[in-house]
C-alpha cells in the first residue's frame, strides 16, 4: 500500500468539511477547501502537539483566526487523533455537539480559543506568543528550555481588514514576537465578492512597516513552496512572520474562486463534482485507513511530550522552586499563601481607614499583590498614571530579554484586551490592564470573548462617571456600566471605598472562570466603617451597609462614589424619623447568584420604597427598584465642567436624594 | 507697524491655550503648543472657510482628530473671526460654555465634529471627503464646480495606534480620496512617555501600503517646509495625503518634549517661562490688534463664499433642478414628495400582508426608498447579501468617477460606522449600512459619537437573536439590544413584521437629529393584521397590538420575532378565560417619550401581571415589568444549533410562555 500523497491527505479535510457542512445544511466550505493544503503543511510536518494530551504545556498554540473555517480545525483534530469522533463531525452545528459553528475554546479537544469575530484570533495569538516568551524568560535556563513553542495562526482577508489586527500586529512587531507565525489565506474573496473593490492595500508592505518578516506570496497549494515558507518563518526568531499564501477559495469545487463557496453548503451536485475533481472516491464521512495513518500525530506527539517531560523532570530536580511555581501558574492556581496574602490586603484596607479615589485604592492593592503574584501581568492603553496599574514591583517588558511584568499597550484598547485574552488563554498569566471606562466601548467584543471563553482577566476601568469632569461627554461613561452588566458570565465591580476595592480584587483573582471589570472613580470616595460581618458580606456582591431599626421605610441602593451620598441621605432621613437602610451593591452579578434568603435579607420583597443611586444609566436599575421605586441616575450624556459641578447639576446631591426619597415616602403614606 | 511674524501668529494660539488651560486648571497644553505652527500654515494660508458663515456648503472641512488639543481649535476659531468670544475662552471647560474639554460638534461655531476618542476623527473625515467627491460627481458640471473643497485633519500618534485609523485609511486609499489631507503631529510622545516602547511602526511605509501620498517627515515648526508640504499635498488629487510633521510637544515650554506637557496645566511658573521663551509679552487672554488683524479670515472668507455664490447662482439658472436638489440635500430636508413616498411605503406593506424575515422586509422598503432619495448612501461591512442593503437602484461607488450610492466597506464595522458619521456630518447624505447585530460591539463608540453629534444615520443590524442559529454564540446577539437601548439620544427599532419595518424606516429617516439602529431578524416573522389606528400607533414606539375586553389580567410585551409568540400565547390564554393584552414595543425610547396618557393607555399602572418576551437580555426589561412581572429573555450566551432548535431550547415556545403566564396569574389569584 503506497503512502497517500500530501494532496490526498489534504483532500481528507476537504471531504470531511464538505460532508459535515452538507449534512448540517449550514457552514462555510470555501475556507477549509482553500486552506487544506496549508493545514497539511503545518499540521503534518511542523506543528508540535500531542493529540493524546491537548493540555501539554509546551505544545504549539494554533489559532484559527478566520473561525468560520471551523470544519478545517475539526477535521484536523479528528484526523490527527484528538478525542473528536466522526459522530461529532456528523453533528456539526447541532445542539450539544462540540463541533459548533465557530470554534469554541475547549482545551480537552485542542481548541485553544473561540474565534468568529474576525481579527481577534490573531490579536489574542500575539498575547499567547508573548506569554511564551515571558515564561521562557522566567523559567528557562541555559540547559533547560522547558518553555519553547510557537504560536501559529491561520487568518484571512477579513482578519486583516479589521482594526484590531492593526493594533495587535503593530505591537507584535515592536515586541519582536519571532515565534509567532501567521499563514495568511490570501484568496482574494470575501463575502461581498472579489476584494479589489474594498481591500487593495499592500499587505506585505503594511506588515513590513510593523517590523514583521514577510514571506511570499507563495502558492498555497504547492507543498514544496509551503514547506520552504514555513522553514523560513521558523528560522527567523526575531520578527513575527507572515506567510502570504495565494489560495483558491473552495479549491476543487465548481464554486472555486467565488464568494458562492464562502458561507453556504456547496449543494449535492457541487459536492459530487468536487469529489470527482479531487479524485476522492470515499463515501461521506469515510476516511481510508492509510489516510488516517498518515495523519495520526499521536505517536510523534507523545514522543515529543515524553522528551519534554524528561527535560522537565531534570529541571524540577535542579530547580525545584521554579518548577513548582511554573506548574502552579500553568494550572492557574493562586500562590499557596494566597489566603494570607488576600486577608492581609483586605484587613490592611480596613485598618488604614483611608478616604481616597478607588483608582488610588486599586493601585495600593496592586502594590500589595504584584510582588506576591508573578503571574500578574499589568498594563494600560496609554493611561498608566491615570489608571494606577503600574506598581513599584512592576517592570516594563524588555523586548530583548522578555523580562518584565508590565506592558505599555499604547492607545489600543481593543488590541490590549484581545492580547490580555491571549495571555490568559496561554496559561501562566493573570492579565490586568486599564483604560477609562468610557473607552471600554472600543474593546467591548474582546471582553465578550473573554466571557465566552471563561478567561480570568481583570479590566481596570477608571474615571467611571461624570465625576471625570472637564474632559466632557466623550470621556464620561454613562451607559457603560449597564452595558457591561448585561453581558453574561462577566463580573462588574464598582467598589465604594478602599475596602470594597480590596475585596473586589480578591474576588476577581479568585474567579478562575470569568473575567472581571473594576469600575473605579477618578475622584475621592469616603471610607466606610464596617463590622467584620459587613466586610465579609462584600464578597456577596450586595449587602446592608447601614441598617435601621425594624423594617425599613425606604432602601437606598448605591454603588461606588454614590454610596457616600446614600449614607448621608439616610442619616438625614433618620433624623426626619424614617427608617432608612443603605445597601451597597458593588457587584450585582454576584449578588444575583446568592441564595434567595440572602437576597431577601438585603432587599426584602415587601419593601418597595427603593431608591437606586448611581451616576449611570437609570434603566438598568429597574431590576432592583421595580416600577414603584425611583432611580437617581443618568438619563442623558454628560457635559464638560468640573466633576463637583457635574454632580450638582445632574442632581447627585443630598438635597436631591432627600427630595426623591420624600416624594416616594409621602406617596406611600 | 510691521506685520507680525508667522511665529508670533502661532504664538497667539500658544498663549491662549496656556491661559485657558491654566484658568480652567485642566486641559492639554502639549498638543496646541506643538501644533500651533502647523495650524498657522494651514489656517492662515490654505484653509478655505468663512468665519462669518460656518455653514457655507463649500467650505473646507477641518477635523481635529486628536481632540484633546481642543484649545488649538478654539484659539483658531477665535482668532480667525468665528463667533467665539474671549469670554468663552476664559470659560474653557466650564458648565454651559461652548469651549468644552473636547470639541463638540457645533456648526454655528465652526466645529465640524465631536472628537476625543482617538482615531475616529480621521475615520469620519474619510466619510466627509467621500461625501465631497460623491456630491461633486452628481452636481458639478464642466463649467460649474459648485462642490470643490478639501477635508483637512490634524491627528497624533494615538489616532494612528487605534485600529479604526487602519480601517478607514485603508479604505481611503482604495477610494483614492485625493482631497483628504492629513497633518500628522509626530511628536514622539504619548501619555505614557516616549513612544519608542509601544509605537515603532514605520508610519510612512504603512500609509504607502494603503496607497496614500506620504510627505515628509518635515519640520513642523519650519513654515517654509510646512508650506511646501501643504502645496505638495494639495497638488496630488488622486491619493489621500499624509504630511508627517516632526514637532515638539509643549513647544516653547520648559516641559517641551515630555509627556508632562500633555494632559495637565503647565503651572504658573512654566507658563511664565514659556512666555519668555516665545517672546510673548502680552498679559493673559490678551491679543494685540496686529495679531488679530493678521489672523482675521473674514474678508478673505467672505470673498471666497461670494465667488462661490455667484457661481452657484449661475448654476441655479442653468440647472434649476439640480441646484434645488443640492440645496435640499445640504439642508437635510427630505424630498418634497416625502409624505407621499412614505405613506405608500407603509400602505404597501399593510396591503401585501407578507410574512417574511424583517431583514427581507427592510430590503423591500429600501427598494422603495432608494430610487426616491438620492441622499441615501448604502453599504455593508461585507455582509451585503445577508443584511439586504443593496437594492436594484443601488450602484457601487465607482472610484474613478465617484458616481454610485453604495459602499462596500469590507470587514470594517467600526470604520464603516465612523465613515457613515462623516458622510452625515458633511451634509447631503443619509448613510445607512449593515452588519450583524452581534458585531455592532466593534462599532459601538462610533454609534455613541453619532448620538452625541445628533447624526442622522441608520444602522441595519440583522441576525438579531439566537435565531441566527448555527453560527453560534459569537454571532448571536444577547446583550446588544439592551446595550444599544441604554445609549442616550439613540433609537433602536426592533420591528415585528413588514409593516413595523416600514414605519421604523420612516421614523428613522424623519428623525433628523438622532441616529437609529434597526434590529432585524434573520428568520421569518409573521405578518400581523392591524387597524389603521394601530398602524398609526406604531410610530409611538409601543402600542396595543391585541386588545382584550376590559382591564387585562395580563399584558404580554414583545418585540420583533417574539411578537408572534406573544400573540399565539394570548389567544391560548383567552381560551382559558384570561383577558390577555399584547403590546408590541418596537422602539422603547420613542414610547418613553410619549405623553403619560399614552403610556398609561398601553401599560396601565395597575396591571402588574406583565410578561416581557424578547430573545435578549432579561434585565433590561425590568423597566416595563417591574419586580412582580416576568421576563422570558436570555440569561446566558447562545449556542450553535439550528435557529428553531435554539428557540425551543431557550424556552421561546407557546407552551413555556403559557407556563410563565399561568404562574403569575395563579399567584395573583
mmCIF file of C-alpha atoms in Angstrom, chain B residues 349-636:
data_model
loop_
_atom_site.group_PDB
_atom_site.id
_atom_site.type_symbol
_atom_site.label_atom_id
_atom_site.label_comp_id
_atom_site.label_asym_id
_atom_site.label_seq_id
_atom_site.Cartn_x
_atom_site.Cartn_y
_atom_site.Cartn_z
ATOM 1 C CA UNK B 349 -46.571 46.776 3.424
ATOM 2 C CA UNK B 350 -50.020 46.770 5.005
ATOM 3 C CA UNK B 351 -51.761 45.589 1.867
ATOM 4 C CA UNK B 352 -49.250 42.962 0.769
ATOM 5 C CA UNK B 353 -49.637 41.071 4.075
ATOM 6 C CA UNK B 354 -46.383 39.225 3.659
ATOM 7 C CA UNK B 355 -44.852 37.025 6.334
ATOM 8 C CA UNK B 356 -41.130 37.335 5.964
ATOM 9 C CA UNK B 357 -37.886 37.961 7.786
ATOM 10 C CA UNK B 358 -37.732 41.603 8.809
ATOM 11 C CA UNK B 359 -34.347 41.851 7.101
ATOM 12 C CA UNK B 360 -36.166 40.948 3.888
ATOM 13 C CA UNK B 361 -38.921 43.428 4.678
ATOM 14 C CA UNK B 362 -36.225 46.039 5.182
ATOM 15 C CA UNK B 363 -34.698 45.278 1.803
ATOM 16 C CA UNK B 364 -38.081 45.732 0.190
ATOM 17 C CA UNK B 365 -38.551 49.046 1.928
ATOM 18 C CA UNK B 366 -35.155 50.094 0.619
ATOM 19 C CA UNK B 367 -36.196 49.052 -2.878
ATOM 20 C CA UNK B 368 -38.979 51.560 -2.475
ATOM 21 C CA UNK B 369 -36.930 54.334 -0.880
ATOM 22 C CA UNK B 370 -33.585 54.377 -2.635
ATOM 23 C CA UNK B 371 -34.859 55.443 -6.065
ATOM 24 C CA UNK B 372 -36.598 58.435 -4.466
ATOM 25 C CA UNK B 373 -33.823 59.545 -2.145
ATOM 26 C CA UNK B 374 -30.546 60.342 -3.862
ATOM 27 C CA UNK B 375 -29.162 61.305 -0.448
ATOM 28 C CA UNK B 376 -29.315 57.733 0.739
ATOM 29 C CA UNK B 377 -25.924 56.070 0.554
ATOM 30 C CA UNK B 378 -25.950 52.442 1.481
ATOM 31 C CA UNK B 379 -23.403 49.852 2.326
ATOM 32 C CA UNK B 380 -22.353 46.929 4.407
ATOM 33 C CA UNK B 381 -19.354 45.610 6.269
ATOM 34 C CA UNK B 382 -19.005 42.689 3.861
ATOM 35 C CA UNK B 383 -22.444 41.242 4.534
ATOM 36 C CA UNK B 384 -24.386 42.804 1.707
ATOM 37 C CA UNK B 385 -26.474 39.796 0.806
ATOM 38 C CA UNK B 386 -27.237 38.935 4.407
ATOM 39 C CA UNK B 387 -28.308 42.366 5.567
ATOM 40 C CA UNK B 388 -30.224 43.350 2.455
ATOM 41 C CA UNK B 389 -28.827 46.836 1.956
ATOM 42 C CA UNK B 390 -28.239 46.563 -1.788
ATOM 43 C CA UNK B 391 -31.246 47.420 -3.943
ATOM 44 C CA UNK B 392 -31.817 47.395 -7.661
ATOM 45 C CA UNK B 393 -31.378 51.167 -7.533
ATOM 46 C CA UNK B 394 -28.049 50.827 -5.735
ATOM 47 C CA UNK B 395 -24.861 51.322 -7.661
ATOM 48 C CA UNK B 396 -21.461 50.579 -6.194
ATOM 49 C CA UNK B 397 -19.154 53.528 -5.812
ATOM 50 C CA UNK B 398 -17.029 53.983 -8.911
ATOM 51 C CA UNK B 399 -13.681 55.256 -7.671
ATOM 52 C CA UNK B 400 -12.804 56.899 -10.943
ATOM 53 C CA UNK B 401 -15.982 58.963 -11.307
ATOM 54 C CA UNK B 402 -17.367 58.799 -7.749
ATOM 55 C CA UNK B 403 -20.786 58.018 -9.068
ATOM 56 C CA UNK B 404 -22.739 55.458 -7.131
ATOM 57 C CA UNK B 405 -24.730 55.226 -3.923
ATOM 58 C CA UNK B 406 -23.459 52.016 -2.396
ATOM 59 C CA UNK B 407 -20.265 51.355 -0.452
ATOM 60 C CA UNK B 408 -18.582 48.029 0.041
ATOM 61 C CA UNK B 409 -16.888 48.779 3.338
ATOM 62 C CA UNK B 410 -15.163 45.430 3.709
ATOM 63 C CA UNK B 411 -14.955 43.729 7.095
ATOM 64 C CA UNK B 412 -14.697 47.005 8.979
ATOM 65 C CA UNK B 413 -17.672 47.650 11.255
ATOM 66 C CA UNK B 414 -16.016 50.454 13.199
ATOM 67 C CA UNK B 415 -14.513 52.180 10.192
ATOM 68 C CA UNK B 416 -17.810 51.869 8.351
ATOM 69 C CA UNK B 417 -19.715 53.453 11.196
ATOM 70 C CA UNK B 418 -17.276 56.314 11.607
ATOM 71 C CA UNK B 419 -17.365 56.917 7.859
ATOM 72 C CA UNK B 420 -21.170 56.948 7.996
ATOM 73 C CA UNK B 421 -20.889 59.663 10.622
ATOM 74 C CA UNK B 422 -18.605 61.622 8.313
ATOM 75 C CA UNK B 423 -20.986 61.308 5.365
ATOM 76 C CA UNK B 424 -23.831 62.600 7.503
ATOM 77 C CA UNK B 425 -21.773 65.353 9.129
ATOM 78 C CA UNK B 426 -20.607 66.645 5.789
ATOM 79 C CA UNK B 427 -24.183 67.137 4.707
ATOM 80 C CA UNK B 428 -26.006 65.917 1.655
ATOM 81 C CA UNK B 429 -26.252 62.288 2.717
ATOM 82 C CA UNK B 430 -28.271 59.950 4.844
ATOM 83 C CA UNK B 431 -25.980 56.968 5.284
ATOM 84 C CA UNK B 432 -27.349 53.537 6.061
ATOM 85 C CA UNK B 433 -25.343 50.372 6.289
ATOM 86 C CA UNK B 434 -25.488 46.943 7.718
ATOM 87 C CA UNK B 435 -23.771 44.281 9.680
ATOM 88 C CA UNK B 436 -24.889 41.581 12.110
ATOM 89 C CA UNK B 437 -26.291 42.882 15.385
ATOM 90 C CA UNK B 438 -23.647 40.997 17.345
ATOM 91 C CA UNK B 439 -20.876 42.845 15.502
ATOM 92 C CA UNK B 440 -22.174 46.254 16.493
ATOM 93 C CA UNK B 441 -19.900 45.788 19.502
ATOM 94 C CA UNK B 442 -16.938 46.548 17.278
ATOM 95 C CA UNK B 443 -18.506 49.798 16.106
ATOM 96 C CA UNK B 444 -20.083 50.841 19.348
ATOM 97 C CA UNK B 445 -18.175 54.009 20.063
ATOM 98 C CA UNK B 446 -18.955 55.364 16.600
ATOM 99 C CA UNK B 447 -22.657 54.911 17.324
ATOM 100 C CA UNK B 448 -22.100 56.749 20.577
ATOM 101 C CA UNK B 449 -20.445 59.626 18.770
ATOM 102 C CA UNK B 450 -23.354 59.617 16.315
ATOM 103 C CA UNK B 451 -25.711 60.033 19.262
ATOM 104 C CA UNK B 452 -23.572 62.774 20.800
ATOM 105 C CA UNK B 453 -23.466 64.627 17.469
ATOM 106 C CA UNK B 454 -27.159 64.088 16.660
ATOM 107 C CA UNK B 455 -26.287 62.498 13.370
ATOM 108 C CA UNK B 456 -28.984 61.061 11.137
ATOM 109 C CA UNK B 457 -27.723 57.673 10.079
ATOM 110 C CA UNK B 458 -29.272 54.232 10.061
ATOM 111 C CA UNK B 459 -27.559 51.043 11.145
ATOM 112 C CA UNK B 460 -29.173 47.957 9.656
ATOM 113 C CA UNK B 461 -28.407 45.249 12.194
ATOM 114 C CA UNK B 462 -29.682 41.870 11.171
ATOM 115 C CA UNK B 463 -29.449 38.345 12.582
ATOM 116 C CA UNK B 464 -30.741 39.895 15.751
ATOM 117 C CA UNK B 465 -31.088 36.986 18.169
ATOM 118 C CA UNK B 466 -30.321 33.340 18.792
ATOM 119 C CA UNK B 467 -32.496 32.900 15.707
ATOM 120 C CA UNK B 468 -29.160 33.232 13.896
ATOM 121 C CA UNK B 469 -28.821 29.576 14.659
ATOM 122 C CA UNK B 470 -25.830 27.504 13.647
ATOM 123 C CA UNK B 471 -23.224 30.267 13.586
ATOM 124 C CA UNK B 472 -23.273 30.075 17.352
ATOM 125 C CA UNK B 473 -22.738 32.400 20.299
ATOM 126 C CA UNK B 474 -20.139 34.676 18.732
ATOM 127 C CA UNK B 475 -22.701 35.559 16.088
ATOM 128 C CA UNK B 476 -25.790 35.521 18.307
ATOM 129 C CA UNK B 477 -26.513 38.802 19.997
ATOM 130 C CA UNK B 478 -27.789 38.523 23.535
ATOM 131 C CA UNK B 479 -26.950 41.754 25.319
ATOM 132 C CA UNK B 480 -26.610 44.024 22.281
ATOM 133 C CA UNK B 481 -30.226 45.197 22.134
ATOM 134 C CA UNK B 482 -30.173 46.207 25.774
ATOM 135 C CA UNK B 483 -26.821 47.889 25.485
ATOM 136 C CA UNK B 484 -27.920 49.961 22.490
ATOM 137 C CA UNK B 485 -31.108 50.955 24.269
ATOM 138 C CA UNK B 486 -29.085 52.208 27.222
ATOM 139 C CA UNK B 487 -27.405 54.766 24.958
ATOM 140 C CA UNK B 488 -28.973 58.236 25.253
ATOM 141 C CA UNK B 489 -30.197 60.020 22.132
ATOM 142 C CA UNK B 490 -30.211 56.848 20.101
ATOM 143 C CA UNK B 491 -33.202 54.952 18.761
ATOM 144 C CA UNK B 492 -33.383 51.198 18.476
ATOM 145 C CA UNK B 493 -36.238 49.739 16.452
ATOM 146 C CA UNK B 494 -36.979 46.056 16.543
ATOM 147 C CA UNK B 495 -39.960 45.622 14.217
ATOM 148 C CA UNK B 496 -42.077 42.512 14.342
ATOM 149 C CA UNK B 497 -43.194 42.354 10.725
ATOM 150 C CA UNK B 498 -43.113 44.112 7.387
ATOM 151 C CA UNK B 499 -45.450 46.902 8.492
ATOM 152 C CA UNK B 500 -43.467 47.813 11.579
ATOM 153 C CA UNK B 501 -40.322 47.618 9.463
ATOM 154 C CA UNK B 502 -41.708 50.177 7.029
ATOM 155 C CA UNK B 503 -42.726 52.503 9.856
ATOM 156 C CA UNK B 504 -39.328 52.064 11.514
ATOM 157 C CA UNK B 505 -37.613 53.185 8.322
ATOM 158 C CA UNK B 506 -39.964 56.147 8.030
ATOM 159 C CA UNK B 507 -39.249 57.245 11.577
ATOM 160 C CA UNK B 508 -35.508 56.725 11.158
ATOM 161 C CA UNK B 509 -35.392 58.983 8.111
ATOM 162 C CA UNK B 510 -37.648 61.595 9.656
ATOM 163 C CA UNK B 511 -35.566 61.713 12.802
ATOM 164 C CA UNK B 512 -33.174 64.448 11.720
ATOM 165 C CA UNK B 513 -31.330 64.773 14.992
ATOM 166 C CA UNK B 514 -30.618 61.261 16.184
ATOM 167 C CA UNK B 515 -29.208 58.026 14.842
ATOM 168 C CA UNK B 516 -31.258 54.861 14.555
ATOM 169 C CA UNK B 517 -30.460 51.180 14.647
ATOM 170 C CA UNK B 518 -32.836 48.696 13.096
ATOM 171 C CA UNK B 519 -32.703 45.282 14.693
ATOM 172 C CA UNK B 520 -33.894 42.782 12.122
ATOM 173 C CA UNK B 521 -34.464 39.069 12.093
ATOM 174 C CA UNK B 522 -32.669 36.520 10.000
ATOM 175 C CA UNK B 523 -35.681 34.227 10.201
ATOM 176 C CA UNK B 524 -39.245 34.639 9.016
ATOM 177 C CA UNK B 525 -41.695 36.642 11.112
ATOM 178 C CA UNK B 526 -45.476 36.505 10.965
ATOM 179 C CA UNK B 527 -47.444 39.299 9.375
ATOM 180 C CA UNK B 528 -49.817 40.974 11.844
ATOM 181 C CA UNK B 529 -53.152 42.380 10.777
ATOM 182 C CA UNK B 530 -53.800 45.870 12.157
ATOM 183 C CA UNK B 531 -56.460 48.515 12.169
ATOM 184 C CA UNK B 532 -55.476 51.851 10.630
ATOM 185 C CA UNK B 533 -55.266 53.220 14.187
ATOM 186 C CA UNK B 534 -52.811 50.506 15.084
ATOM 187 C CA UNK B 535 -50.747 51.210 12.003
ATOM 188 C CA UNK B 536 -50.627 54.857 13.055
ATOM 189 C CA UNK B 537 -49.716 53.866 16.601
ATOM 190 C CA UNK B 538 -46.535 52.073 15.563
ATOM 191 C CA UNK B 539 -44.772 55.426 15.342
ATOM 192 C CA UNK B 540 -45.413 55.882 19.060
ATOM 193 C CA UNK B 541 -42.897 53.151 19.763
ATOM 194 C CA UNK B 542 -45.220 50.939 21.806
ATOM 195 C CA UNK B 543 -48.903 50.167 21.316
ATOM 196 C CA UNK B 544 -51.612 47.614 21.896
ATOM 197 C CA UNK B 545 -51.458 45.082 19.127
ATOM 198 C CA UNK B 546 -54.008 42.673 20.536
ATOM 199 C CA UNK B 547 -56.678 44.036 22.864
ATOM 200 C CA UNK B 548 -58.881 42.165 25.268
ATOM 201 C CA UNK B 549 -62.212 43.086 26.822
ATOM 202 C CA UNK B 550 -61.922 45.290 29.914
ATOM 203 C CA UNK B 551 -58.918 45.505 32.170
ATOM 204 C CA UNK B 552 -56.305 42.943 31.168
ATOM 205 C CA UNK B 553 -55.467 40.132 33.574
ATOM 206 C CA UNK B 554 -52.073 40.017 31.958
ATOM 207 C CA UNK B 555 -50.068 42.048 29.492
ATOM 208 C CA UNK B 556 -47.597 40.358 27.200
ATOM 209 C CA UNK B 557 -44.964 42.767 25.906
ATOM 210 C CA UNK B 558 -42.834 41.658 22.999
ATOM 211 C CA UNK B 559 -40.722 42.872 20.125
ATOM 212 C CA UNK B 560 -39.584 41.599 16.773
ATOM 213 C CA UNK B 561 -39.682 37.911 16.092
ATOM 214 C CA UNK B 562 -41.148 37.216 19.540
ATOM 215 C CA UNK B 563 -44.364 39.163 18.931
ATOM 216 C CA UNK B 564 -45.934 36.237 17.086
ATOM 217 C CA UNK B 565 -45.250 34.084 20.123
ATOM 218 C CA UNK B 566 -46.984 36.617 22.370
ATOM 219 C CA UNK B 567 -49.992 36.701 20.064
ATOM 220 C CA UNK B 568 -50.312 32.937 19.979
ATOM 221 C CA UNK B 569 -49.957 32.717 23.725
ATOM 222 C CA UNK B 570 -52.534 35.472 24.262
ATOM 223 C CA UNK B 571 -55.052 33.591 22.169
ATOM 224 C CA UNK B 572 -54.448 30.454 24.181
ATOM 225 C CA UNK B 573 -54.854 32.416 27.401
ATOM 226 C CA UNK B 574 -58.107 33.886 26.119
ATOM 227 C CA UNK B 575 -59.374 30.373 25.551
ATOM 228 C CA UNK B 576 -58.516 29.662 29.135
ATOM 229 C CA UNK B 577 -60.669 32.622 30.119
ATOM 230 C CA UNK B 578 -57.950 35.174 30.798
ATOM 231 C CA UNK B 579 -58.031 38.696 29.459
ATOM 232 C CA UNK B 580 -54.649 38.965 27.779
ATOM 233 C CA UNK B 581 -53.342 42.060 26.052
ATOM 234 C CA UNK B 582 -50.373 42.051 23.710
ATOM 235 C CA UNK B 583 -48.205 45.145 23.492
ATOM 236 C CA UNK B 584 -45.760 45.456 20.655
ATOM 237 C CA UNK B 585 -42.835 47.656 21.682
ATOM 238 C CA UNK B 586 -40.702 48.198 18.597
ATOM 239 C CA UNK B 587 -38.962 51.310 19.910
ATOM 240 C CA UNK B 588 -38.849 51.893 23.649
ATOM 241 C CA UNK B 589 -37.086 55.272 23.503
ATOM 242 C CA UNK B 590 -39.905 56.669 21.405
ATOM 243 C CA UNK B 591 -42.530 55.020 23.596
ATOM 244 C CA UNK B 592 -40.902 56.582 26.669
ATOM 245 C CA UNK B 593 -41.126 59.984 25.018
ATOM 246 C CA UNK B 594 -44.920 59.752 24.578
ATOM 247 C CA UNK B 595 -47.176 61.607 26.972
ATOM 248 C CA UNK B 596 -48.199 59.926 30.189
ATOM 249 C CA UNK B 597 -51.722 59.273 28.932
ATOM 250 C CA UNK B 598 -50.463 57.219 26.016
ATOM 251 C CA UNK B 599 -48.081 55.247 28.144
ATOM 252 C CA UNK B 600 -50.820 54.589 30.706
ATOM 253 C CA UNK B 601 -53.205 53.531 27.953
ATOM 254 C CA UNK B 602 -50.711 50.952 26.753
ATOM 255 C CA UNK B 603 -49.309 49.813 30.100
ATOM 256 C CA UNK B 604 -51.836 50.696 32.829
ATOM 257 C CA UNK B 605 -50.025 51.141 36.093
ATOM 258 C CA UNK B 606 -52.429 48.914 37.985
ATOM 259 C CA UNK B 607 -51.848 45.906 35.718
ATOM 260 C CA UNK B 608 -48.735 44.377 37.139
ATOM 261 C CA UNK B 609 -49.073 40.893 35.743
ATOM 262 C CA UNK B 610 -46.758 41.568 32.869
ATOM 263 C CA UNK B 611 -44.580 39.267 30.860
ATOM 264 C CA UNK B 612 -41.934 40.625 28.536
ATOM 265 C CA UNK B 613 -40.781 38.311 25.759
ATOM 266 C CA UNK B 614 -37.634 39.035 23.856
ATOM 267 C CA UNK B 615 -34.696 36.787 22.961
ATOM 268 C CA UNK B 616 -32.335 39.291 24.526
ATOM 269 C CA UNK B 617 -31.003 40.241 27.991
ATOM 270 C CA UNK B 618 -33.780 39.921 30.532
ATOM 271 C CA UNK B 619 -32.588 42.587 32.945
ATOM 272 C CA UNK B 620 -33.277 45.499 30.658
ATOM 273 C CA UNK B 621 -36.973 44.598 30.516
ATOM 274 C CA UNK B 622 -37.462 45.098 34.251
ATOM 275 C CA UNK B 623 -38.175 48.736 33.420
ATOM 276 C CA UNK B 624 -41.521 47.642 31.983
ATOM 277 C CA UNK B 625 -42.398 44.588 34.038
ATOM 278 C CA UNK B 626 -41.002 45.661 37.390
ATOM 279 C CA UNK B 627 -40.372 43.311 40.276
ATOM 280 C CA UNK B 628 -43.698 41.498 40.014
ATOM 281 C CA UNK B 629 -43.629 40.761 36.331
ATOM 282 C CA UNK B 630 -41.580 38.202 34.490
ATOM 283 C CA UNK B 631 -39.211 38.263 31.575
ATOM 284 C CA UNK B 632 -38.749 35.493 29.095
ATOM 285 C CA UNK B 633 -35.368 36.581 27.859
ATOM 286 C CA UNK B 634 -31.807 35.397 27.566
ATOM 287 C CA UNK B 635 -29.878 34.892 30.767
ATOM 288 C CA UNK B 636 -26.829 33.419 29.106
#
